[in-house]
PDB file of C-alpha atoms in Angstrom:
ATOM      1  CA  MET A 885     -71.955 -27.023 -13.383  1.00 54.00           C
ATOM      2  CA  ILE A 886     -75.080 -25.799 -15.185  1.00 59.00           C
ATOM      3  CA  SER A 887     -76.241 -28.774 -17.226  1.00 55.00           C
ATOM      4  CA  THR A 888     -79.954 -28.388 -17.916  1.00 71.00           C
ATOM      5  CA  GLU A 889     -82.590 -25.788 -18.576  1.00 77.00           C
ATOM      6  CA  GLN A 890     -84.079 -26.694 -15.185  1.00 80.00           C
ATOM      7  CA  ASP A 891     -80.821 -25.613 -13.511  1.00 77.00           C
ATOM      8  CA  VAL A 892     -81.018 -22.243 -15.251  1.00 82.00           C
ATOM      9  CA  THR A 893     -84.664 -21.800 -14.280  1.00 84.00           C
ATOM     10  CA  ARG A 894     -83.887 -22.731 -10.665  1.00 85.00           C
ATOM     11  CA  LEU A 895     -81.046 -20.213 -10.430  1.00 84.00           C
ATOM     12  CA  LEU A 896     -82.986 -17.355 -12.007  1.00 85.00           C
ATOM     13  CA  ALA A 897     -85.945 -18.033  -9.710  1.00 85.00           C
ATOM     14  CA  LYS A 898     -83.706 -17.220  -6.725  1.00 85.00           C
ATOM     15  CA  LEU A 899     -82.861 -13.673  -7.836  1.00 85.00           C
ATOM     16  CA  PRO A 900     -86.215 -11.945  -7.051  1.00 86.00           C
ATOM     17  CA  PRO A 901     -86.357 -13.489  -3.525  1.00 86.00           C
ATOM     18  CA  LEU A 902     -82.766 -12.325  -2.981  1.00 86.00           C
ATOM     19  CA  ARG A 903     -83.814  -8.732  -3.628  1.00 86.00           C
ATOM     20  CA  GLN A 904     -86.858  -9.172  -1.390  1.00 84.00           C
ATOM     21  CA  GLU A 905     -84.764 -10.410   1.519  1.00 84.00           C
ATOM     22  CA  ILE A 906     -82.358  -7.467   1.244  1.00 85.00           C
ATOM     23  CA  ALA A 907     -85.302  -5.052   0.922  1.00 82.00           C
ATOM     24  CA  LYS A 908     -86.508  -6.173   4.360  1.00 80.00           C
ATOM     25  CA  VAL A 909     -83.618  -4.192   5.816  1.00 80.00           C
ATOM     26  CA  ILE A 910     -82.552  -1.735   3.101  1.00 80.00           C
ATOM     27  CA  VAL A 911     -85.255   0.788   2.243  1.00 76.00           C
ATOM     28  CA  GLY A 912     -85.093   2.277  -1.258  1.00 76.00           C
ATOM     29  CA  GLN A 913     -81.639   2.531  -2.872  1.00 77.00           C
ATOM     30  CA  GLU A 914     -82.877   0.238  -5.645  1.00 81.00           C
ATOM     31  CA  ALA A 915     -80.343   1.448  -8.223  1.00 85.00           C
ATOM     32  CA  VAL A 916     -77.501   0.934  -5.722  1.00 86.00           C
ATOM     33  CA  LEU A 917     -78.714  -2.571  -4.888  1.00 87.00           C
ATOM     34  CA  ASP A 918     -78.960  -3.374  -8.605  1.00 89.00           C
ATOM     35  CA  GLU A 919     -75.360  -2.289  -9.160  1.00 91.00           C
ATOM     36  CA  VAL A 920     -74.085  -4.274  -6.155  1.00 90.00           C
ATOM     37  CA  LEU A 921     -75.843  -7.410  -7.413  1.00 91.00           C
ATOM     38  CA  VAL A 922     -74.520  -6.770 -10.924  1.00 93.00           C
ATOM     39  CA  ALA A 923     -70.965  -6.651  -9.552  1.00 92.00           C
ATOM     40  CA  LEU A 924     -71.540  -9.892  -7.624  1.00 91.00           C
ATOM     41  CA  LEU A 925     -72.936 -11.754 -10.647  1.00 92.00           C
ATOM     42  CA  ALA A 926     -70.287 -10.356 -12.992  1.00 91.00           C
ATOM     43  CA  GLY A 927     -67.548 -11.660 -10.678  1.00 89.00           C
ATOM     44  CA  GLY A 928     -65.984  -8.276  -9.932  1.00 89.00           C
ATOM     45  CA  HIS A 929     -65.582  -5.961  -6.954  1.00 91.00           C
ATOM     46  CA  ALA A 930     -67.343  -2.716  -6.065  1.00 92.00           C
ATOM     47  CA  LEU A 931     -66.433   0.562  -4.372  1.00 92.00           C
ATOM     48  CA  LEU A 932     -69.315   2.237  -2.499  1.00 89.00           C
ATOM     49  CA  GLU A 933     -69.080   5.967  -1.873  1.00 87.00           C
ATOM     50  CA  GLY A 934     -71.497   7.902   0.288  1.00 80.00           C
ATOM     51  CA  VAL A 935     -71.697  10.148   3.325  1.00 78.00           C
ATOM     52  CA  PRO A 936     -71.993   8.501   6.756  1.00 76.00           C
ATOM     53  CA  GLY A 937     -75.344   7.049   7.746  1.00 73.00           C
ATOM     54  CA  LEU A 938     -76.544   5.865   4.325  1.00 74.00           C
ATOM     55  CA  ALA A 939     -76.428   2.151   5.272  1.00 74.00           C
ATOM     56  CA  LYS A 940     -73.362   1.198   3.212  1.00 80.00           C
ATOM     57  CA  THR A 941     -72.109  -1.247   5.839  1.00 81.00           C
ATOM     58  CA  LEU A 942     -75.634  -2.489   6.563  1.00 83.00           C
ATOM     59  CA  LEU A 943     -76.186  -3.202   2.861  1.00 84.00           C
ATOM     60  CA  VAL A 944     -73.094  -5.410   2.708  1.00 84.00           C
ATOM     61  CA  ARG A 945     -73.974  -7.230   5.936  1.00 86.00           C
ATOM     62  CA  THR A 946     -77.506  -7.880   4.685  1.00 86.00           C
ATOM     63  CA  LEU A 947     -76.168  -9.155   1.365  1.00 88.00           C
ATOM     64  CA  ALA A 948     -73.943 -11.577   3.294  1.00 87.00           C
ATOM     65  CA  GLN A 949     -76.958 -12.870   5.252  1.00 85.00           C
ATOM     66  CA  ALA A 950     -79.088 -13.266   2.109  1.00 87.00           C
ATOM     67  CA  THR A 951     -76.356 -15.101   0.180  1.00 86.00           C
ATOM     68  CA  ASP A 952     -75.121 -17.312   3.034  1.00 81.00           C
ATOM     69  CA  LEU A 953     -71.509 -16.517   2.132  1.00 85.00           C
ATOM     70  CA  PRO A 954     -68.669 -16.497   4.694  1.00 87.00           C
ATOM     71  CA  PHE A 955     -68.393 -12.807   5.622  1.00 89.00           C
ATOM     72  CA  ARG A 956     -65.595 -10.742   7.173  1.00 90.00           C
ATOM     73  CA  ARG A 957     -65.427  -7.032   7.881  1.00 90.00           C
ATOM     74  CA  ILE A 958     -62.122  -5.135   7.932  1.00 90.00           C
ATOM     75  CA  GLN A 959     -62.131  -1.676   9.488  1.00 89.00           C
ATOM     76  CA  PHE A 960     -59.395   0.293   7.760  1.00 88.00           C
ATOM     77  CA  THR A 961     -57.393   2.636   9.988  1.00 86.00           C
ATOM     78  CA  PRO A 962     -54.118   4.572   9.534  1.00 87.00           C
ATOM     79  CA  ASP A 963     -52.165   1.985  11.549  1.00 88.00           C
ATOM     80  CA  LEU A 964     -53.503  -1.078   9.713  1.00 87.00           C
ATOM     81  CA  MET A 965     -50.701  -3.226   8.257  1.00 88.00           C
ATOM     82  CA  PRO A 966     -50.821  -5.566   5.206  1.00 85.00           C
ATOM     83  CA  THR A 967     -50.424  -8.614   7.469  1.00 86.00           C
ATOM     84  CA  ASP A 968     -53.558  -7.542   9.374  1.00 87.00           C
ATOM     85  CA  ILE A 969     -55.470  -8.182   6.128  1.00 87.00           C
ATOM     86  CA  LEU A 970     -53.609 -11.018   4.430  1.00 86.00           C
ATOM     87  CA  GLY A 971     -52.428 -13.011   7.430  1.00 82.00           C
ATOM     88  CA  THR A 972     -49.019 -13.984   8.757  1.00 83.00           C
ATOM     89  CA  GLU A 973     -46.848 -16.994   9.527  1.00 77.00           C
ATOM     90  CA  ILE A 974     -46.660 -18.329  13.044  1.00 81.00           C
ATOM     91  CA  LEU A 975     -44.112 -20.730  14.506  1.00 76.00           C
ATOM     92  CA  GLU A 976     -45.674 -23.990  15.645  1.00 76.00           C
ATOM     93  CA  GLU A 977     -44.025 -26.736  17.689  1.00 72.00           C
ATOM     94  CA  ASP A 978     -44.968 -30.404  17.615  1.00 71.00           C
ATOM     95  CA  HIS A 979     -44.924 -31.344  21.304  1.00 71.00           C
ATOM     96  CA  GLY A 980     -44.396 -35.003  20.454  1.00 72.00           C
ATOM     97  CA  THR A 981     -41.270 -34.577  18.331  1.00 74.00           C
ATOM     98  CA  GLY A 982     -40.173 -31.090  19.277  1.00 68.00           C
ATOM     99  CA  HIS A 983     -40.104 -30.213  15.572  1.00 76.00           C
ATOM    100  CA  ARG A 984     -40.854 -26.577  14.772  1.00 74.00           C
ATOM    101  CA  SER A 985     -42.359 -25.270  11.541  1.00 74.00           C
ATOM    102  CA  PHE A 986     -44.002 -22.153  10.191  1.00 75.00           C
ATOM    103  CA  LYS A 987     -47.724 -22.230   9.485  1.00 77.00           C
ATOM    104  CA  PHE A 988     -49.610 -19.565   7.531  1.00 76.00           C
ATOM    105  CA  ASN A 989     -52.396 -18.069   9.616  1.00 81.00           C
ATOM    106  CA  GLU A 990     -55.056 -16.710   7.248  1.00 82.00           C
ATOM    107  CA  GLY A 991     -56.215 -13.119   7.645  1.00 83.00           C
ATOM    108  CA  PRO A 992     -59.743 -11.723   7.216  1.00 88.00           C
ATOM    109  CA  ILE A 993     -59.301 -11.471   3.423  1.00 89.00           C
ATOM    110  CA  PHE A 994     -59.953 -15.254   3.310  1.00 89.00           C
ATOM    111  CA  ALA A 995     -63.737 -15.004   3.081  1.00 88.00           C
ATOM    112  CA  SER A 996     -66.174 -15.108   0.178  1.00 88.00           C
ATOM    113  CA  LEU A 997     -67.657 -11.690   0.967  1.00 89.00           C
ATOM    114  CA  VAL A 998     -65.279  -9.086   2.402  1.00 90.00           C
ATOM    115  CA  LEU A 999     -66.244  -5.588   3.518  1.00 91.00           C
ATOM    116  CA  ALA A1000     -63.308  -3.153   3.393  1.00 89.00           C
ATOM    117  CA  ASP A1001     -64.822  -0.373   5.492  1.00 88.00           C
ATOM    118  CA  GLU A1002     -63.455   3.151   4.944  1.00 87.00           C
ATOM    119  CA  ILE A1003     -60.708   1.878   2.682  1.00 87.00           C
ATOM    120  CA  ASN A1004     -59.326   5.378   2.113  1.00 84.00           C
ATOM    121  CA  ARG A1005     -58.369   5.718   5.798  1.00 86.00           C
ATOM    122  CA  THR A1006     -55.328   3.477   5.427  1.00 85.00           C
ATOM    123  CA  PRO A1007     -51.995   4.321   3.711  1.00 83.00           C
ATOM    124  CA  PRO A1008     -51.211   3.135   0.140  1.00 82.00           C
ATOM    125  CA  LYS A1009     -48.920   0.370   1.447  1.00 82.00           C
ATOM    126  CA  THR A1010     -51.873  -1.368   3.063  1.00 83.00           C
ATOM    127  CA  GLN A1011     -54.300  -0.522   0.254  1.00 82.00           C
ATOM    128  CA  ALA A1012     -51.900  -2.183  -2.182  1.00 81.00           C
ATOM    129  CA  ALA A1013     -52.114  -5.431  -0.210  1.00 81.00           C
ATOM    130  CA  LEU A1014     -55.550  -5.898  -1.753  1.00 83.00           C
ATOM    131  CA  LEU A1015     -54.384  -5.577  -5.361  1.00 82.00           C
ATOM    132  CA  GLU A1016     -53.235  -9.154  -5.887  1.00 81.00           C
ATOM    133  CA  ALA A1017     -56.256 -10.547  -4.056  1.00 84.00           C
ATOM    134  CA  MET A1018     -58.692  -8.499  -6.160  1.00 85.00           C
ATOM    135  CA  GLN A1019     -57.064  -9.274  -9.494  1.00 82.00           C
ATOM    136  CA  GLU A1020     -55.694 -12.799  -9.120  1.00 83.00           C
ATOM    137  CA  GLY A1021     -57.900 -14.435  -6.488  1.00 83.00           C
ATOM    138  CA  HIS A1022     -54.945 -15.381  -4.303  1.00 85.00           C
ATOM    139  CA  VAL A1023     -52.369 -13.779  -2.024  1.00 85.00           C
ATOM    140  CA  THR A1024     -48.630 -14.361  -1.860  1.00 82.00           C
ATOM    141  CA  TYR A1025     -46.820 -14.577   1.469  1.00 79.00           C
ATOM    142  CA  ALA A1026     -43.183 -15.634   1.891  1.00 76.00           C
ATOM    143  CA  GLY A1027     -43.104 -16.734  -1.729  1.00 77.00           C
ATOM    144  CA  GLN A1028     -46.094 -19.068  -1.361  1.00 81.00           C
ATOM    145  CA  GLU A1029     -49.444 -18.543  -3.074  1.00 84.00           C
ATOM    146  CA  HIS A1030     -52.586 -19.008  -0.991  1.00 83.00           C
ATOM    147  CA  ALA A1031     -55.864 -19.298  -2.916  1.00 85.00           C
ATOM    148  CA  LEU A1032     -58.877 -17.290  -1.789  1.00 87.00           C
ATOM    149  CA  PRO A1033     -62.347 -18.842  -1.538  1.00 86.00           C
ATOM    150  CA  LYS A1034     -64.577 -18.903  -4.606  1.00 87.00           C
ATOM    151  CA  PRO A1035     -66.608 -16.845  -5.064  1.00 88.00           C
ATOM    152  CA  PHE A1036     -64.570 -13.929  -3.733  1.00 89.00           C
ATOM    153  CA  PHE A1037     -66.368 -10.581  -3.652  1.00 90.00           C
ATOM    154  CA  LEU A1038     -64.849  -7.454  -2.109  1.00 91.00           C
ATOM    155  CA  LEU A1039     -66.985  -4.416  -1.342  1.00 91.00           C
ATOM    156  CA  ALA A1040     -65.111  -1.325  -0.183  1.00 90.00           C
ATOM    157  CA  THR A1041     -66.633   1.856   1.239  1.00 88.00           C
ATOM    158  CA  GLN A1042     -65.300   5.365   1.437  1.00 85.00           C
ATOM    159  CA  ASN A1043     -66.518   8.718   2.715  1.00 79.00           C
ATOM    160  CA  PRO A1044     -66.367  11.479   0.054  1.00 75.00           C
ATOM    161  CA  ILE A1045     -66.603  14.519   2.326  1.00 68.00           C
ATOM    162  CA  GLU A1046     -63.987  14.025   5.031  1.00 62.00           C
ATOM    163  CA  GLN A1047     -60.467  14.417   3.640  1.00 62.00           C
ATOM    164  CA  SER A1048     -58.507  14.813   6.883  1.00 61.00           C
ATOM    165  CA  GLY A1049     -56.514  11.660   7.593  1.00 64.00           C
ATOM    166  CA  THR A1050     -57.492   9.936   4.360  1.00 74.00           C
ATOM    167  CA  TYR A1051     -55.414   8.564   1.488  1.00 77.00           C
ATOM    168  CA  PRO A1052     -57.011   8.674  -1.987  1.00 78.00           C
ATOM    169  CA  LEU A1053     -56.930   5.301  -3.713  1.00 80.00           C
ATOM    170  CA  PRO A1054     -54.246   5.032  -6.419  1.00 78.00           C
ATOM    171  CA  GLU A1055     -55.528   4.802  -9.988  1.00 80.00           C
ATOM    172  CA  ALA A1056     -54.170   1.258 -10.409  1.00 78.00           C
ATOM    173  CA  GLN A1057     -56.313   0.054  -7.520  1.00 80.00           C
ATOM    174  CA  LEU A1058     -59.391   2.018  -8.590  1.00 84.00           C
ATOM    175  CA  ASP A1059     -59.195   0.258 -11.956  1.00 85.00           C
ATOM    176  CA  ARG A1060     -59.487  -3.107 -10.180  1.00 87.00           C
ATOM    177  CA  PHE A1061     -62.979  -2.199  -9.013  1.00 90.00           C
ATOM    178  CA  LEU A1062     -65.542  -3.331 -11.539  1.00 91.00           C
ATOM    179  CA  LEU A1063     -67.996  -0.621 -10.417  1.00 92.00           C
ATOM    180  CA  TYR A1064     -67.702   2.676  -8.554  1.00 93.00           C
ATOM    181  CA  ILE A1065     -71.135   3.081  -6.947  1.00 91.00           C
ATOM    182  CA  ARG A1066     -72.327   6.380  -5.495  1.00 88.00           C
ATOM    183  CA  ILE A1067     -75.028   6.348  -2.814  1.00 85.00           C
ATOM    184  CA  GLY A1068     -77.261   9.412  -2.448  1.00 82.00           C
ATOM    185  CA  TYR A1069     -79.720  10.515   0.217  1.00 84.00           C
ATOM    186  CA  PRO A1070     -83.079   8.701   0.408  1.00 80.00           C
ATOM    187  CA  THR A1071     -86.316  10.337  -0.693  1.00 80.00           C
ATOM    188  CA  GLU A1072     -88.628  11.823   1.920  1.00 85.00           C
ATOM    189  CA  GLN A1073     -90.906   8.749   1.959  1.00 84.00           C
ATOM    190  CA  GLU A1074     -87.944   6.361   2.091  1.00 77.00           C
ATOM    191  CA  GLU A1075     -86.396   8.252   4.988  1.00 80.00           C
ATOM    192  CA  LEU A1076     -89.734   8.207   6.821  1.00 86.00           C
ATOM    193  CA  ALA A1077     -89.863   4.421   6.359  1.00 80.00           C
ATOM    194  CA  VAL A1078     -86.306   4.113   7.697  1.00 79.00           C
ATOM    195  CA  LEU A1079     -87.159   6.160  10.803  1.00 81.00           C
ATOM    196  CA  SER A1080     -90.314   4.143  11.411  1.00 78.00           C
ATOM    197  CA  GLY A1081     -88.702   0.742  10.870  1.00 75.00           C
ATOM    198  CA  THR A1082     -85.488   1.226  12.861  1.00 74.00           C
ATOM    199  CA  THR A1083     -86.686   2.930  16.052  1.00 77.00           C
ATOM    200  CA  GLY A1084     -89.096   0.260  17.275  1.00 73.00           C
ATOM    201  CA  THR A1085     -88.742  -3.261  18.604  1.00 73.00           C
ATOM    202  CA  ALA A1086     -89.292  -5.177  15.349  1.00 73.00           C
ATOM    203  CA  ARG A1087     -86.176  -6.642  13.723  1.00 79.00           C
ATOM    204  CA  PRO A1088     -86.569  -8.190  10.267  1.00 78.00           C
ATOM    205  CA  GLU A1089     -85.109 -11.656   9.813  1.00 81.00           C
ATOM    206  CA  VAL A1090     -83.123 -12.130   6.603  1.00 80.00           C
ATOM    207  CA  ARG A1091     -83.191 -15.673   5.198  1.00 86.00           C
ATOM    208  CA  PRO A1092     -80.308 -17.030   3.093  1.00 84.00           C
ATOM    209  CA  VAL A1093     -81.436 -17.417  -0.523  1.00 85.00           C
ATOM    210  CA  LEU A1094     -78.227 -18.044  -2.490  1.00 85.00           C
ATOM    211  CA  ALA A1095     -75.425 -20.419  -1.523  1.00 84.00           C
ATOM    212  CA  GLY A1096     -71.823 -20.068  -2.683  1.00 82.00           C
ATOM    213  CA  GLU A1097     -72.302 -22.691  -5.398  1.00 87.00           C
ATOM    214  CA  ASP A1098     -75.355 -20.802  -6.692  1.00 87.00           C
ATOM    215  CA  VAL A1099     -73.281 -17.626  -6.994  1.00 87.00           C
ATOM    216  CA  ARG A1100     -70.537 -19.469  -8.880  1.00 89.00           C
ATOM    217  CA  GLN A1101     -73.068 -20.934 -11.306  1.00 89.00           C
ATOM    218  CA  LEU A1102     -74.733 -17.564 -11.857  1.00 90.00           C
ATOM    219  CA  GLN A1103     -71.335 -16.035 -12.625  1.00 89.00           C
ATOM    220  CA  GLN A1104     -70.847 -18.718 -15.285  1.00 90.00           C
ATOM    221  CA  LEU A1105     -74.340 -18.077 -16.630  1.00 90.00           C
ATOM    222  CA  VAL A1106     -73.656 -14.341 -16.997  1.00 91.00           C
ATOM    223  CA  ARG A1107     -70.927 -15.069 -19.535  1.00 91.00           C
ATOM    224  CA  GLN A1108     -73.407 -17.038 -21.629  1.00 90.00           C
ATOM    225  CA  VAL A1109     -75.767 -14.058 -22.020  1.00 91.00           C
ATOM    226  CA  SER A1110     -75.616 -12.804 -25.595  1.00 92.00           C
ATOM    227  CA  LEU A1111     -74.501  -9.369 -26.786  1.00 92.00           C
ATOM    228  CA  SER A1112     -74.958  -8.359 -30.415  1.00 93.00           C
ATOM    229  CA  PRO A1113     -71.916  -7.446 -32.564  1.00 93.00           C
ATOM    230  CA  GLU A1114     -73.380  -3.943 -32.955  1.00 94.00           C
ATOM    231  CA  LEU A1115     -73.451  -3.384 -29.194  1.00 94.00           C
ATOM    232  CA  LEU A1116     -69.991  -4.894 -28.849  1.00 94.00           C
ATOM    233  CA  GLY A1117     -68.762  -2.314 -31.369  1.00 93.00           C
ATOM    234  CA  PHE A1118     -70.579   0.452 -29.481  1.00 94.00           C
ATOM    235  CA  VAL A1119     -68.854  -0.463 -26.215  1.00 94.00           C
ATOM    236  CA  ASN A1120     -65.505  -0.496 -28.003  1.00 94.00           C
ATOM    237  CA  ARG A1121     -66.096   2.949 -29.530  1.00 93.00           C
ATOM    238  CA  LEU A1122     -67.387   4.331 -26.221  1.00 93.00           C
ATOM    239  CA  VAL A1123     -64.290   3.254 -24.294  1.00 93.00           C
ATOM    240  CA  ARG A1124     -61.893   4.419 -27.009  1.00 93.00           C
ATOM    241  CA  ALA A1125     -63.650   7.811 -27.069  1.00 92.00           C
ATOM    242  CA  THR A1126     -62.573   8.407 -23.440  1.00 93.00           C
ATOM    243  CA  ARG A1127     -58.922   8.779 -24.519  1.00 92.00           C
ATOM    244  CA  PRO A1128     -58.017  12.420 -25.212  1.00 90.00           C
ATOM    245  CA  ALA A1129     -55.257  11.624 -27.716  1.00 88.00           C
ATOM    246  CA  THR A1130     -57.604   9.855 -30.136  1.00 87.00           C
ATOM    247  CA  SER A1131     -61.112  10.945 -29.086  1.00 86.00           C
ATOM    248  CA  GLU A1132     -63.374  12.940 -31.392  1.00 88.00           C
ATOM    249  CA  VAL A1133     -65.649  14.004 -28.535  1.00 87.00           C
ATOM    250  CA  LYS A1134     -65.157  17.713 -27.828  1.00 89.00           C
ATOM    251  CA  PHE A1135     -65.696  17.378 -24.064  1.00 89.00           C
ATOM    252  CA  ILE A1136     -62.898  14.801 -23.830  1.00 91.00           C
ATOM    253  CA  LYS A1137     -60.568  16.841 -26.041  1.00 90.00           C
ATOM    254  CA  ASP A1138     -61.098  19.924 -23.864  1.00 89.00           C
ATOM    255  CA  TYR A1139     -61.227  18.372 -20.402  1.00 89.00           C
ATOM    256  CA  GLY A1140     -59.839  14.840 -20.573  1.00 88.00           C
ATOM    257  CA  ARG A1141     -56.487  13.990 -19.029  1.00 89.00           C
ATOM    258  CA  TRP A1142     -56.541  10.206 -19.194  1.00 88.00           C
ATOM    259  CA  GLY A1143     -58.947   7.662 -20.612  1.00 88.00           C
ATOM    260  CA  ALA A1144     -60.121   4.162 -19.814  1.00 88.00           C
ATOM    261  CA  GLY A1145     -58.232   1.026 -20.829  1.00 89.00           C
ATOM    262  CA  PRO A1146     -59.529  -2.264 -22.269  1.00 91.00           C
ATOM    263  CA  ARG A1147     -60.505  -3.433 -18.777  1.00 91.00           C
ATOM    264  CA  ALA A1148     -63.299  -0.840 -18.863  1.00 93.00           C
ATOM    265  CA  GLY A1149     -64.788  -2.416 -21.993  1.00 93.00           C
ATOM    266  CA  GLN A1150     -64.619  -5.874 -20.438  1.00 93.00           C
ATOM    267  CA  ALA A1151     -66.304  -4.545 -17.289  1.00 93.00           C
ATOM    268  CA  LEU A1152     -69.088  -2.790 -19.204  1.00 95.00           C
ATOM    269  CA  ILE A1153     -69.906  -5.887 -21.264  1.00 95.00           C
ATOM    270  CA  LEU A1154     -69.958  -8.233 -18.254  1.00 94.00           C
ATOM    271  CA  CYS A1155     -72.034  -5.793 -16.207  1.00 95.00           C
ATOM    272  CA  ALA A1156     -74.548  -5.322 -19.035  1.00 95.00           C
ATOM    273  CA  LYS A1157     -74.899  -9.108 -19.273  1.00 95.00           C
ATOM    274  CA  ALA A1158     -75.328  -9.399 -15.487  1.00 94.00           C
ATOM    275  CA  ARG A1159     -78.034  -6.706 -15.494  1.00 94.00           C
ATOM    276  CA  ALA A1160     -79.863  -8.511 -18.266  1.00 93.00           C
ATOM    277  CA  LEU A1161     -79.759 -11.746 -16.269  1.00 91.00           C
ATOM    278  CA  LEU A1162     -81.052  -9.967 -13.141  1.00 89.00           C
ATOM    279  CA  GLN A1163     -84.063  -8.908 -15.198  1.00 89.00           C
ATOM    280  CA  GLY A1164     -84.602 -12.397 -16.538  1.00 87.00           C
ATOM    281  CA  ARG A1165     -83.220 -11.775 -20.028  1.00 88.00           C
ATOM    282  CA  PHE A1166     -80.596 -13.751 -21.944  1.00 90.00           C
ATOM    283  CA  ALA A1167     -79.563 -10.862 -24.190  1.00 92.00           C
ATOM    284  CA  ALA A1168     -78.012  -7.562 -23.111  1.00 92.00           C
ATOM    285  CA  THR A1169     -79.448  -4.366 -24.597  1.00 93.00           C
ATOM    286  CA  LEU A1170     -78.389  -0.790 -25.184  1.00 94.00           C
ATOM    287  CA  ASP A1171     -80.307   0.220 -22.044  1.00 93.00           C
ATOM    288  CA  ASP A1172     -78.145  -2.133 -19.974  1.00 94.00           C
ATOM    289  CA  ILE A1173     -74.986  -0.515 -21.326  1.00 94.00           C
ATOM    290  CA  ARG A1174     -76.259   3.041 -20.814  1.00 93.00           C
ATOM    291  CA  ALA A1175     -77.448   2.287 -17.285  1.00 93.00           C
ATOM    292  CA  LEU A1176     -74.078   0.940 -16.151  1.00 93.00           C
ATOM    293  CA  ALA A1177     -71.704   3.201 -18.096  1.00 93.00           C
ATOM    294  CA  PRO A1178     -71.404   5.809 -15.267  1.00 94.00           C
ATOM    295  CA  ALA A1179     -70.508   3.237 -12.593  1.00 93.00           C
ATOM    296  CA  VAL A1180     -68.022   1.513 -14.925  1.00 94.00           C
ATOM    297  CA  LEU A1181     -66.315   4.643 -16.272  1.00 93.00           C
ATOM    298  CA  ARG A1182     -66.444   7.309 -13.538  1.00 91.00           C
ATOM    299  CA  HIS A1183     -63.269   6.018 -11.853  1.00 90.00           C
ATOM    300  CA  ARG A1184     -61.465   5.300 -15.107  1.00 91.00           C
ATOM    301  CA  VAL A1185     -61.834   8.695 -16.798  1.00 90.00           C
ATOM    302  CA  LEU A1186     -59.538  11.382 -15.392  1.00 89.00           C
ATOM    303  CA  LEU A1187     -60.215  15.059 -16.113  1.00 90.00           C
ATOM    304  CA  ASN A1188     -57.744  17.935 -16.210  1.00 89.00           C
ATOM    305  CA  PHE A1189     -57.456  21.083 -14.110  1.00 92.00           C
ATOM    306  CA  ASN A1190     -59.706  23.048 -16.470  1.00 90.00           C
ATOM    307  CA  ALA A1191     -62.549  20.636 -15.711  1.00 87.00           C
ATOM    308  CA  GLU A1192     -61.879  20.942 -11.988  1.00 87.00           C
ATOM    309  CA  ALA A1193     -61.985  24.743 -12.235  1.00 90.00           C
ATOM    310  CA  GLU A1194     -65.394  24.527 -13.920  1.00 90.00           C
ATOM    311  CA  ASN A1195     -66.715  21.947 -11.410  1.00 90.00           C
ATOM    312  CA  LEU A1196     -67.062  19.287 -14.081  1.00 89.00           C
ATOM    313  CA  THR A1197     -66.925  15.634 -13.066  1.00 90.00           C
ATOM    314  CA  ALA A1198     -66.354  12.262 -14.674  1.00 91.00           C
ATOM    315  CA  ASP A1199     -70.137  11.725 -14.628  1.00 90.00           C
ATOM    316  CA  ASP A1200     -70.476  14.804 -16.859  1.00 91.00           C
ATOM    317  CA  ALA A1201     -67.918  13.241 -19.197  1.00 91.00           C
ATOM    318  CA  VAL A1202     -69.870   9.971 -19.369  1.00 91.00           C
ATOM    319  CA  ARG A1203     -73.096  11.825 -20.172  1.00 93.00           C
ATOM    320  CA  GLU A1204     -71.375  13.666 -23.030  1.00 91.00           C
ATOM    321  CA  LEU A1205     -69.834  10.449 -24.308  1.00 92.00           C
ATOM    322  CA  LEU A1206     -73.191   8.658 -24.388  1.00 91.00           C
ATOM    323  CA  LYS A1207     -74.639  11.574 -26.362  1.00 91.00           C
ATOM    324  CA  ALA A1208     -71.758  11.808 -28.815  1.00 88.00           C
ATOM    325  CA  VAL A1209     -70.789   8.196 -29.577  1.00 86.00           C
ATOM    326  CA  ALA A1210     -72.886   6.676 -32.319  1.00 83.00           C
ATOM    327  CA  VAL A1211     -74.777   3.457 -31.570  1.00 80.00           C
TER     328      VAL A1211
END
């Protein structure tokens, strides 16, 4: 528990070194790293989308090293079954008594930091196995609940360009991701630094900065960050404006098919508070909300066929919403 001002100061002092340790391996991608850390501190999960070779998996591995959290990687394939993720029961025999009993053998989901690599390569049946774990923090097998470790942070990756043999995530599962993070190509100087740093003999050593208890305390601290009633009202209006049936925003009326639910407002508020804490502030601002609105809303705002025909995306919708909704 956080009991004193010294505890708060100690926790906040660990955040800059955490970024520095990750930056030893990950060159650039500062906005992506910010959003991943925001998701971790806000206690949610994140979906990373980017073409192959942009260090998505490396980012998650480096985060695991810098946070000293138990880490497991699950490679999603078309033949992956739910039990391969959650675990299964095995029959054990006591050699002394001859008594036999079933024992639950935990799967790779039972870790504090889980990488679901190429999550869209597995069928919906297996994707759905993650739903309860992501939302409830436990899994159910044979009628018994099995609690997951705390903290529990799932980072999933997917490739946006290769559609053959992939299964798009259902909307219900997308909504369970706190943030939908898009990773772009590095700048010329960043790419030059990557080429220079990864083709020699030097290998940076990443030191653990945060322990599991530190992460749990930071997640509690995030909820204590203040948000003014005016900004709370702005978030409420912004989310409600995504719904075509009631929205007054012309873009949404013309191109919206489905809007975001209350979970989007909760996500945006928690993420804004987490971003404020990352920057050493105890009050979230309008800039925090604007910065995180695309990652919070892009997977919760669905556009119609007219938008698709005009090559409009959910990011375009978020930009129009931020322009149109009054602060």
